[in-house]
Coordinates of C-alpha atoms (C1' of nucleotides) in Angstrom, one line a residue:
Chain G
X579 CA 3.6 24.9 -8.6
X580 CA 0.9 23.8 -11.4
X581 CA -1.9 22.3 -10.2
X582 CA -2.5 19.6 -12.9
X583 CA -3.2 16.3 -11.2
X584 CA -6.3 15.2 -9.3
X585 CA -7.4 17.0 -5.8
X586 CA -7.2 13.3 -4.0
X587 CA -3.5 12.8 -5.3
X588 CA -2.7 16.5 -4.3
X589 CA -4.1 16.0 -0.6
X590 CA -1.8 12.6 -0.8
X591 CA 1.0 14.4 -1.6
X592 CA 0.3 17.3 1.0
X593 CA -0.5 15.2 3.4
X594 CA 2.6 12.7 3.3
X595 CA 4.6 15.8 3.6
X596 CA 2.6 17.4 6.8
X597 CA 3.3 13.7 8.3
X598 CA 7.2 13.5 7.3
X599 CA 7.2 16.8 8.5
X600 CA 5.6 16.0 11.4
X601 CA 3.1 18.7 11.6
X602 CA 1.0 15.8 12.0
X603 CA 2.3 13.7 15.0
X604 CA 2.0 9.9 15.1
X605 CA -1.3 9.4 17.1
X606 CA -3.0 12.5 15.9
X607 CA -6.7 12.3 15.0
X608 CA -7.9 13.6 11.6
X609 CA -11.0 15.4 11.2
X610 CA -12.3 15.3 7.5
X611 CA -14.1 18.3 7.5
X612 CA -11.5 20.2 9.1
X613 CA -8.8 18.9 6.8
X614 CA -11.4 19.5 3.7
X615 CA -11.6 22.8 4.7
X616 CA -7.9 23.3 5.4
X617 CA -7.1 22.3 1.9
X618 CA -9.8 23.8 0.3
X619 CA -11.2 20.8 -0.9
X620 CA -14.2 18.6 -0.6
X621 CA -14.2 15.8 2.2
X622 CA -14.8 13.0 -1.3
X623 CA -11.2 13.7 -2.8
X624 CA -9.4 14.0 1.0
X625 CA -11.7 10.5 1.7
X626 CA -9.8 9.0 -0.9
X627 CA -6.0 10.4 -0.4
X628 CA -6.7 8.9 3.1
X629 CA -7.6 5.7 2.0
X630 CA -4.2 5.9 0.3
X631 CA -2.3 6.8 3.2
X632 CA -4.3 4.3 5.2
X633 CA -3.2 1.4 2.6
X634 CA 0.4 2.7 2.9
X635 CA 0.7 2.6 6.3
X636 CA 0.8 6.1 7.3
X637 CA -2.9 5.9 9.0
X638 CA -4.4 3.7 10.9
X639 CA -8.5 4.3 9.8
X640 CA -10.7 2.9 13.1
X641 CA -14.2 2.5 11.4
X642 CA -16.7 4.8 12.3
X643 CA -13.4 6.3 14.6
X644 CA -12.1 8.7 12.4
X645 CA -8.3 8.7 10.8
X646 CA -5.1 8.5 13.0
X647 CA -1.3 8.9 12.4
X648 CA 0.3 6.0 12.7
X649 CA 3.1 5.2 15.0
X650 CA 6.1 3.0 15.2
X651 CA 7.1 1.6 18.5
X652 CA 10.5 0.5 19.3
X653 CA 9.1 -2.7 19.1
X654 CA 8.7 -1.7 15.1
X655 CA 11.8 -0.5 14.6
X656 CA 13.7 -3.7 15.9
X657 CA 11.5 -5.6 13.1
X658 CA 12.0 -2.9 10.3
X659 CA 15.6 -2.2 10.5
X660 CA 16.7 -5.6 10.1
X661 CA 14.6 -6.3 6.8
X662 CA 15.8 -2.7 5.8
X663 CA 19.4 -4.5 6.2
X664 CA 18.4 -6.8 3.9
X665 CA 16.7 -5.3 1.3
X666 CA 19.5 -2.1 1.3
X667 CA 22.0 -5.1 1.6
X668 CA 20.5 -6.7 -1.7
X669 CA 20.8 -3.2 -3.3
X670 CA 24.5 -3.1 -2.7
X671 CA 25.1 -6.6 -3.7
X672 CA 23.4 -5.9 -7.3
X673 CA 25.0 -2.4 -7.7
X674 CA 28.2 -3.8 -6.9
X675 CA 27.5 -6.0 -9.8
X676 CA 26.2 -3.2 -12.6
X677 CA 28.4 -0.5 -11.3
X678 CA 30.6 1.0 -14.1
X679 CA 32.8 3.4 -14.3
X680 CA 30.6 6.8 -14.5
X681 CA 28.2 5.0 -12.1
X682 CA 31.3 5.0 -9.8
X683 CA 32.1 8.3 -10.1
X684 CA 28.9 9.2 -9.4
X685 CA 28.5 7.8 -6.9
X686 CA 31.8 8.6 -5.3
X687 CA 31.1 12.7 -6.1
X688 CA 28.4 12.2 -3.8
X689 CA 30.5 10.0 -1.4
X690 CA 32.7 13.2 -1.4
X691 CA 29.8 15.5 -0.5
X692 CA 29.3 13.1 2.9
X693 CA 33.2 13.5 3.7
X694 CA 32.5 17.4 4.0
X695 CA 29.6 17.8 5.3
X696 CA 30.7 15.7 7.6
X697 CA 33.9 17.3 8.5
X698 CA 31.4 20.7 9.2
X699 CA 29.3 18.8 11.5
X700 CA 26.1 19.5 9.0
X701 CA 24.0 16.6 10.3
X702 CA 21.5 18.1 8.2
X703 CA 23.0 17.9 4.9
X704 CA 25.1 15.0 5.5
X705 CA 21.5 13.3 6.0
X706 CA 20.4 14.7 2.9
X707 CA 23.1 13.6 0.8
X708 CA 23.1 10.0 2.6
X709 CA 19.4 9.4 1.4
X710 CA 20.5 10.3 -2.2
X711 CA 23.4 8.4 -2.3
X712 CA 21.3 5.4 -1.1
X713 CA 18.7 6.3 -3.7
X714 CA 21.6 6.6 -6.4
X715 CA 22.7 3.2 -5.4
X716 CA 19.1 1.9 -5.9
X717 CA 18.7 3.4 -9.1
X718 CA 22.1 1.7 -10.1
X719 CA 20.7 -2.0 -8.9
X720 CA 18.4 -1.6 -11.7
X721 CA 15.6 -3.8 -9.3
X722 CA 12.6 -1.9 -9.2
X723 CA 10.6 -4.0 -7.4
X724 CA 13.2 -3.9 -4.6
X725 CA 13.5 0.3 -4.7
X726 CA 9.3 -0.1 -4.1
X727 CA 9.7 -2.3 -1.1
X728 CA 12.3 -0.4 0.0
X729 CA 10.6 2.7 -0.3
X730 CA 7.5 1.7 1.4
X731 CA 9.4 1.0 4.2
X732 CA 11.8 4.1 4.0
X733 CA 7.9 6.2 4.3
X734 CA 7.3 4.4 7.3
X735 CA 10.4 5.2 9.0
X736 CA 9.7 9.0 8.6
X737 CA 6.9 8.9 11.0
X738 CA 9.3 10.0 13.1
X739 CA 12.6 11.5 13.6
X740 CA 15.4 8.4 13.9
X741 CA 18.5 11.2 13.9
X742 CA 20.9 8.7 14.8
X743 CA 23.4 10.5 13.7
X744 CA 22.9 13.2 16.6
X745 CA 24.6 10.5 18.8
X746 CA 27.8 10.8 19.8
X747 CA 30.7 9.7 17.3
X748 CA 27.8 7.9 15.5
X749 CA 28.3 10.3 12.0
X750 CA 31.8 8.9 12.0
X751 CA 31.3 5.6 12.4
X752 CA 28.1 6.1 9.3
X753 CA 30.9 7.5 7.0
X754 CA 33.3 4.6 8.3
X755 CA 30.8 2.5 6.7
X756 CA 30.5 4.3 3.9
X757 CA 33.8 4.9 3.0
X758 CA 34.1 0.8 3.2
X759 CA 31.1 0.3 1.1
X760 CA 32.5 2.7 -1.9
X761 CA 35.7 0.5 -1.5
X762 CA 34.0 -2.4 -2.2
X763 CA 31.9 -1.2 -4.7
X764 CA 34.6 -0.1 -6.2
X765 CA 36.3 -3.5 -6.2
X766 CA 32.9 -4.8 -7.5
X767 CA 33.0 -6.7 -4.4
X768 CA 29.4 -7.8 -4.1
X769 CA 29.3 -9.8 -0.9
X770 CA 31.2 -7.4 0.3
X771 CA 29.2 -4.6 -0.1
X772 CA 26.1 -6.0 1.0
X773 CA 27.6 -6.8 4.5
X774 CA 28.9 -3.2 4.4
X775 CA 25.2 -2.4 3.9
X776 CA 23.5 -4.9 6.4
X777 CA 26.0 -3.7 9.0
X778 CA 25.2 -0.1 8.0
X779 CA 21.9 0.0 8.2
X780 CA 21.8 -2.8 11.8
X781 CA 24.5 0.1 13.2
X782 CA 22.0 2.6 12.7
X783 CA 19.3 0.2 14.7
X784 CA 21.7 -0.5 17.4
X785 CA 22.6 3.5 17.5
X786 CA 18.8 4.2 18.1
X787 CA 19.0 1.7 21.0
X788 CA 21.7 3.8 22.7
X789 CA 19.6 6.3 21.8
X790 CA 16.0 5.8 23.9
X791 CA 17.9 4.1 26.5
X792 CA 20.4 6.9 27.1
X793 CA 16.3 8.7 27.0
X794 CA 14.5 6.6 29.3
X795 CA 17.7 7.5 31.8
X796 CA 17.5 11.3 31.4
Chain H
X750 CA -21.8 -13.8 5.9
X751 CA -22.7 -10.6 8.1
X752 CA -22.5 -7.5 6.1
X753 CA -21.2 -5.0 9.4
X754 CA -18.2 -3.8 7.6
X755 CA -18.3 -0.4 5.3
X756 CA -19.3 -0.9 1.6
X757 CA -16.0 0.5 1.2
X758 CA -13.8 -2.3 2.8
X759 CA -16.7 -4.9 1.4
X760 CA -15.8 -3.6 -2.6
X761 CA -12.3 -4.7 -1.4
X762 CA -12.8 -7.4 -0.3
X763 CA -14.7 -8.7 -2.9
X764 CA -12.8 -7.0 -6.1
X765 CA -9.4 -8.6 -4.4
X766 CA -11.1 -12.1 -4.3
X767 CA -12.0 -11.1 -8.0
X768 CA -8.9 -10.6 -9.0
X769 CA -7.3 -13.6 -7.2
X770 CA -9.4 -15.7 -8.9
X771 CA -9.4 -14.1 -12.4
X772 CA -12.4 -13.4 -12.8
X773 CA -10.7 -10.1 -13.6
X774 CA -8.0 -10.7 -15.4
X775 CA -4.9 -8.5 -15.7
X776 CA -4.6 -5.9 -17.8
X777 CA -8.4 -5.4 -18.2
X778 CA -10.5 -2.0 -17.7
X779 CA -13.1 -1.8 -14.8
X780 CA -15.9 0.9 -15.6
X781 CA -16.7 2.2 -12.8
X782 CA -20.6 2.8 -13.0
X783 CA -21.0 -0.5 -14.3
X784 CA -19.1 -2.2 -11.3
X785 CA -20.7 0.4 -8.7
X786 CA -24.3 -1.4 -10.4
X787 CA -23.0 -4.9 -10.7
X788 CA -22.0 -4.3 -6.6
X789 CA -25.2 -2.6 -6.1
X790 CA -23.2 0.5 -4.4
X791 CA -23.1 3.6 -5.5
X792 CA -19.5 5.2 -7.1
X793 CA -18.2 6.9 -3.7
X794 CA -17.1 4.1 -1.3
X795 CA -16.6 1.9 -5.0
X796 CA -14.0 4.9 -5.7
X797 CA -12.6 4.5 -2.1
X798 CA -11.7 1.1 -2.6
X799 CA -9.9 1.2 -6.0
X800 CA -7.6 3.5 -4.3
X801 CA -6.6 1.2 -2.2
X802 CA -7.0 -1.9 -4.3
X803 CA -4.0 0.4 -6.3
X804 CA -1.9 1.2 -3.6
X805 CA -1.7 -2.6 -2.9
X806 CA -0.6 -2.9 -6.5
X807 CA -2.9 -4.7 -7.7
X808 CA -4.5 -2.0 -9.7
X809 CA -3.3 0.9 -11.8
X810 CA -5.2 4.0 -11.8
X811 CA -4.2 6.3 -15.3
X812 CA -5.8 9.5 -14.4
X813 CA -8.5 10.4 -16.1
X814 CA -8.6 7.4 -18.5
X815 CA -9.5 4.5 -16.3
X816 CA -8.7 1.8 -13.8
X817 CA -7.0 -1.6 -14.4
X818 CA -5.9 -4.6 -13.5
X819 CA -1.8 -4.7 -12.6
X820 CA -0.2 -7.4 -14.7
X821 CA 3.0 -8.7 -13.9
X822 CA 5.9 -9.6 -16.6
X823 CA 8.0 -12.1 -16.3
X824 CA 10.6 -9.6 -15.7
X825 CA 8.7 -8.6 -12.5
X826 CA 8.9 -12.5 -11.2
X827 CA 12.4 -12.4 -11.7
X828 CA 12.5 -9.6 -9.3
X829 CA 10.1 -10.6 -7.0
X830 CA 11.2 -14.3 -6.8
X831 CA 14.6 -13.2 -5.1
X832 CA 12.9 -10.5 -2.8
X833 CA 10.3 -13.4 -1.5
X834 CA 13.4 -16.0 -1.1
X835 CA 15.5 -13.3 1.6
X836 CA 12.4 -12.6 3.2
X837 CA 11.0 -16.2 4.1
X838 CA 14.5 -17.3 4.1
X839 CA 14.4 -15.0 7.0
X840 CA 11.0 -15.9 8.3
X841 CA 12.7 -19.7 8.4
X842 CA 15.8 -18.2 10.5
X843 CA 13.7 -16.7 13.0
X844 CA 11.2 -19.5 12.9
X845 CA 14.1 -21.9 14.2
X846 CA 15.0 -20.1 16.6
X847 CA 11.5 -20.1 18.1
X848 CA 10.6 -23.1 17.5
X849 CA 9.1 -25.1 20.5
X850 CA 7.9 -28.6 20.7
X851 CA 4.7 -27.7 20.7
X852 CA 4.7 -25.5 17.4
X853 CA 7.7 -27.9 15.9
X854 CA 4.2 -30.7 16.1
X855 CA 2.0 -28.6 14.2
X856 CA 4.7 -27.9 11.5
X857 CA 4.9 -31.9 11.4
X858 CA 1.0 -32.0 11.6
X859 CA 1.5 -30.2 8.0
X860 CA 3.8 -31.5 6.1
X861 CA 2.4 -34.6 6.9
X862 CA -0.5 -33.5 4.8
X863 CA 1.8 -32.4 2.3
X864 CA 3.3 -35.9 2.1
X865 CA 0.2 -37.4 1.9
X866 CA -1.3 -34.6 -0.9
X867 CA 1.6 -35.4 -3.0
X868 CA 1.4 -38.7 -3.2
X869 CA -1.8 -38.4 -4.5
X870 CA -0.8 -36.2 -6.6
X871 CA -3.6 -33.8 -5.2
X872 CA -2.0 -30.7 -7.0
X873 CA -4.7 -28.6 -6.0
X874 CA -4.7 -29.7 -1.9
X875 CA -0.6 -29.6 -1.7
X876 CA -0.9 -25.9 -2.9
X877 CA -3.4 -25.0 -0.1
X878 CA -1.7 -26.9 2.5
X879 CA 1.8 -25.7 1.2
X880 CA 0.2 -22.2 1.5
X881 CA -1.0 -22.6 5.2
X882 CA 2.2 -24.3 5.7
X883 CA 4.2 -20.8 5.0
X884 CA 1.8 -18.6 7.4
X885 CA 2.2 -21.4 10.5
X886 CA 6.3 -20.6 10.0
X887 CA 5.3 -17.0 9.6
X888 CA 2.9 -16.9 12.4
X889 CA 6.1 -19.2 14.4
X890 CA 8.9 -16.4 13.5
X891 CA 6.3 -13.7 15.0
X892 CA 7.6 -10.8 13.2
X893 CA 4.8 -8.9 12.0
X894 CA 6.8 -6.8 10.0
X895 CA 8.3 -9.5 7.7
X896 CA 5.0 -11.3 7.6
X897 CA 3.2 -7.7 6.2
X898 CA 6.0 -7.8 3.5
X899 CA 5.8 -11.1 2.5
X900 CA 1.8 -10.7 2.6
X901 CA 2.4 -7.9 0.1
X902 CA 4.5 -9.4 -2.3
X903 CA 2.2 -13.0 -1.8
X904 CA -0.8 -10.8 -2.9
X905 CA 0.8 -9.7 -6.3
X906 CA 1.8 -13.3 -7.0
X907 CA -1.4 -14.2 -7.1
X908 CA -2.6 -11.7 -10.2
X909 CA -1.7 -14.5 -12.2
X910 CA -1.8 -18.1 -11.7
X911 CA 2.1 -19.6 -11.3
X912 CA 1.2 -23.2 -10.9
X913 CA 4.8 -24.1 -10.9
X914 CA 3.8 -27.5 -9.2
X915 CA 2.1 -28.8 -12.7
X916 CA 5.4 -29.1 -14.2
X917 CA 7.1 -32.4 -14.2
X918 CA 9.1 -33.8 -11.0
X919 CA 8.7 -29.9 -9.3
X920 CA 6.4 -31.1 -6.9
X921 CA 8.3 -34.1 -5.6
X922 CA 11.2 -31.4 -5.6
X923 CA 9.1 -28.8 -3.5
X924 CA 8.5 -32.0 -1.0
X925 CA 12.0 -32.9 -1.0
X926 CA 12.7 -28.8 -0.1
X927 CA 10.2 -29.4 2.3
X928 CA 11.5 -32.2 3.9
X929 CA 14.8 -31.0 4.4
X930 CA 13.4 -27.8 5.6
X931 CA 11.5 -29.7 8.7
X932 CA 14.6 -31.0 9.5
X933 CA 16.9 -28.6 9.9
X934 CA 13.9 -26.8 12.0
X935 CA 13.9 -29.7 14.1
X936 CA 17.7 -29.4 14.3
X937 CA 16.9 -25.9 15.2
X938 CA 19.7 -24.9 12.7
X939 CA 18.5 -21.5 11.6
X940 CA 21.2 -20.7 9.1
X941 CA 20.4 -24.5 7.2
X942 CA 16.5 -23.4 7.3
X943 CA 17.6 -20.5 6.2
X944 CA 19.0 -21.3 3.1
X945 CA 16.5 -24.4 2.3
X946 CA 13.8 -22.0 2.4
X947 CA 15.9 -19.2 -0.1
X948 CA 16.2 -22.0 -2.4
X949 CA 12.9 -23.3 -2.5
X950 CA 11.4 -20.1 -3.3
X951 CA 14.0 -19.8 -6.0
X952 CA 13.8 -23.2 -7.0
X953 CA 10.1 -22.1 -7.8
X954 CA 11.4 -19.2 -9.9
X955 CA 13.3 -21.5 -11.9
X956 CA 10.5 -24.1 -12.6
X957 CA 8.2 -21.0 -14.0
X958 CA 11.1 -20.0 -16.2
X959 CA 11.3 -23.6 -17.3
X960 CA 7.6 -23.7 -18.0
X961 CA 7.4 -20.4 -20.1
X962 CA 9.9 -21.4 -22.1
X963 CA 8.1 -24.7 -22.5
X964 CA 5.0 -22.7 -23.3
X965 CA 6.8 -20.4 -25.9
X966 CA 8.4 -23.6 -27.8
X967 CA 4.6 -24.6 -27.6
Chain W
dA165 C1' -21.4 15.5 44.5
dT166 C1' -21.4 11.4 41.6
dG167 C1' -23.1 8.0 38.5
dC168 C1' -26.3 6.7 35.0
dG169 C1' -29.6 7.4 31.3
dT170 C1' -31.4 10.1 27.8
dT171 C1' -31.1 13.5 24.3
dA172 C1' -28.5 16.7 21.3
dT173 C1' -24.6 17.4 18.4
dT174 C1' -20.9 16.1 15.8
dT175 C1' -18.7 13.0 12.5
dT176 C1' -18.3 9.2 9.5
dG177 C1' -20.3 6.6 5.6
dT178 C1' -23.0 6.7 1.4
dA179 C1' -25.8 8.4 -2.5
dT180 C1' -26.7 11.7 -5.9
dA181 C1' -25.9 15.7 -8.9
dC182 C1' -22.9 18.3 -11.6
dA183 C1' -18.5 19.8 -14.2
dA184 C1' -14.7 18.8 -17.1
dG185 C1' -11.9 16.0 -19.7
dA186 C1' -11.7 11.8 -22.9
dT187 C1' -13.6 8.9 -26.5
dA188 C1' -16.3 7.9 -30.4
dG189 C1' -18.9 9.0 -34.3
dG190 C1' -20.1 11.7 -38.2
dA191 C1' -19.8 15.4 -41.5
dG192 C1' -17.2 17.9 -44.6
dA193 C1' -13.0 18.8 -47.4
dG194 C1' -9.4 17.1 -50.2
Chain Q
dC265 C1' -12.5 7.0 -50.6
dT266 C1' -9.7 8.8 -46.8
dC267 C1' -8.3 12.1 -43.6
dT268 C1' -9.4 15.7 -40.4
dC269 C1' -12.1 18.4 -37.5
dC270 C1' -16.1 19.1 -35.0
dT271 C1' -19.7 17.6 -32.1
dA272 C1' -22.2 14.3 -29.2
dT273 C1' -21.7 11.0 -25.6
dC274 C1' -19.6 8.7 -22.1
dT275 C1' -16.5 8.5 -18.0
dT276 C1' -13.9 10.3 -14.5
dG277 C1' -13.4 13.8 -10.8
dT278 C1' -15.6 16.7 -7.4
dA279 C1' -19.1 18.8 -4.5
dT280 C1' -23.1 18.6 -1.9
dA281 C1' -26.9 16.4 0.6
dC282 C1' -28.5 13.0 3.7
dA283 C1' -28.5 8.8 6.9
dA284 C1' -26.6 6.5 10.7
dA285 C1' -23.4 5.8 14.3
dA286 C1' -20.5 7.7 17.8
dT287 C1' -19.5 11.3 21.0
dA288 C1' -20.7 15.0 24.1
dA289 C1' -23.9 17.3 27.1
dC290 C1' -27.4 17.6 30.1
dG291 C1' -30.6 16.4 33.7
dC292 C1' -32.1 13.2 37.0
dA293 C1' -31.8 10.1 40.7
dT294 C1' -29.1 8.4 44.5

DNA sequence: ATGCGTTATTTTGTATACAAGATAGGAGAG
DNA sequence: CTCTCCTATCTTGTATACAAAATAACGCAT
């Protein structure tokens, strides 16, 4: 690991990995000097990589307050998901539309990588190889203003851990949906696709309902 | 105007309304000892706020060699245009569905004003008034979610001026748009105000096309 | 013992000072 | 006269120091 670039875009980075990772919890207070310590660093550069996070929605700055995860409440998620389903729809609509044949095959190799680690229950991997077949399909689109928005939202969404997979007969139904969308992509079937991909990503919404109610019960 | 808010958030405040007005223009260099003495600030909270004036977008920060203004290529409108039609398309569903008599009035209250603004061919008032006409239905739809996106994307819009209104018939087009629009909110068909309000914002993208290929002939 | 007010301490916000990389200008060689 | 390399200067990036606000702690009165 070369440590080339600036001490405020290290912390950034650093930092937006402690959050994904959730060794920083939604909610959490941030103490500069602490975290300027911790890292080694000066509290000017970690100011400034929080000001970052801050604009990208991954703190929540209360002046004079201090610096606090943010968090998503359901509420959030019934709002996000839905323009997710849109913007990932629009994705699949436009790849549809570009895809050629080695993009297709590409994209199908990867398809075949869900199909397995699907059939060995690896949620973990399966997850892994979803996210970069969704980014594949992104890059494929060719729109980059619409991989930004979708990105900025995708960081949000990692605040916390949405495993909706863990739900019963959910991963099945996710690769139903796949397997559809690679059919349609495959047929160059654009509106097709992007309801494949609205419906995908609205499943997933209505999976994490099941979810915190089947929660709130237990 | 009370100055209670940090330096920080003030520099922001003040570089955006800078760069919304162009009196920085895109593309050009901000030194940033000269603009921490032309604030009368010192560099640190200055600093602060160019990070987040770039994780809006509306800066670029190249390590080492400067700060400056984002500029936006056509090719960028053509992305953007789309992304800004699905999401206040969506804005419009919602806002339908919402719509009381109450709110349904104010909506009227406005494009009243719109009427009246284009008939006397007030470019200047239609704009603002079409402007405050977007973040009633916005405010009406009540996602605030959607509304942060489309906030987003509004604010890189405005780098440069796209006075698609100047150009010949548009505006009575936009009004016509408009018109339609009120209607089918009055119906309380969210699918028709759905797809009046897509096509008005790509009817805009259209007219700027039409105008820079005016302006390259020119 | 509890509630309030005052003081002490911590923590954020800002300015200044310094280090290192980038740019510009000039001197020397071809 | 032009190109290159070296040096001087400027600019960004970082650390430290200080001011002001917020929090915590303590004592006092009820």
């Amino acid at each position: 690991m070369i440590n080339k670039s600036s001490l405020c875009q290290q912390a950034v980075d650093l930092l937006r990995k402690r959050i994904f990772s959730h060794a920083l919890l939604p909610g959490q207070r941030l103490d500069e000097a602490a975290l300027a310590a911790d890292l080694g660093i000066s509290r000017t550069p970690l100011r400034e990589a929080l000001k970052i996070l801050s604009a990208e929605g991954l703190l929540h700055i209360k002046p004079r307050r201090g610096c606090f995860v943010a968090e998503l409440t359901p509420a959030d998620l019934e709002e996000i998901f839905p323009i997710m389903a849109m913007l990932e729809g629009r994705v699949a609509y436009e790849a549809a539309l570009k895809a050629g044949p080695n993009e297709l095959k590409r994209l199908d190799a990867l398809h075949e990588k869900l199909e397995k680690y699907a059939a060995a229950r690896d949620v973990d991997r399966y997850y892994e190889v979803n996210y970069v077949f969704h980014d594949a399909l992104q890059e494929l689109a060719g729109n980059r203003w619409l991989q930004h928005m979708i990105g900025d939202l995708r960081k949000l969404l990692r605040l916390s851990r949405h495993r909706s997979l863990k739900l019963e007969g959910r991963q099945l139904e996710s690769l139903a949906e796949h397997r559809a969308l690679m059919a349609a992509l495959q047929r160059r079937d654009a509106p097709a696709a992007e309801e494949i991909m609205k419906n995908h990503l609205l499943a997933q919404l209505s999976a994490l309902r099941r979810m915190a109610s089947r929660q709130e019960v237990a």
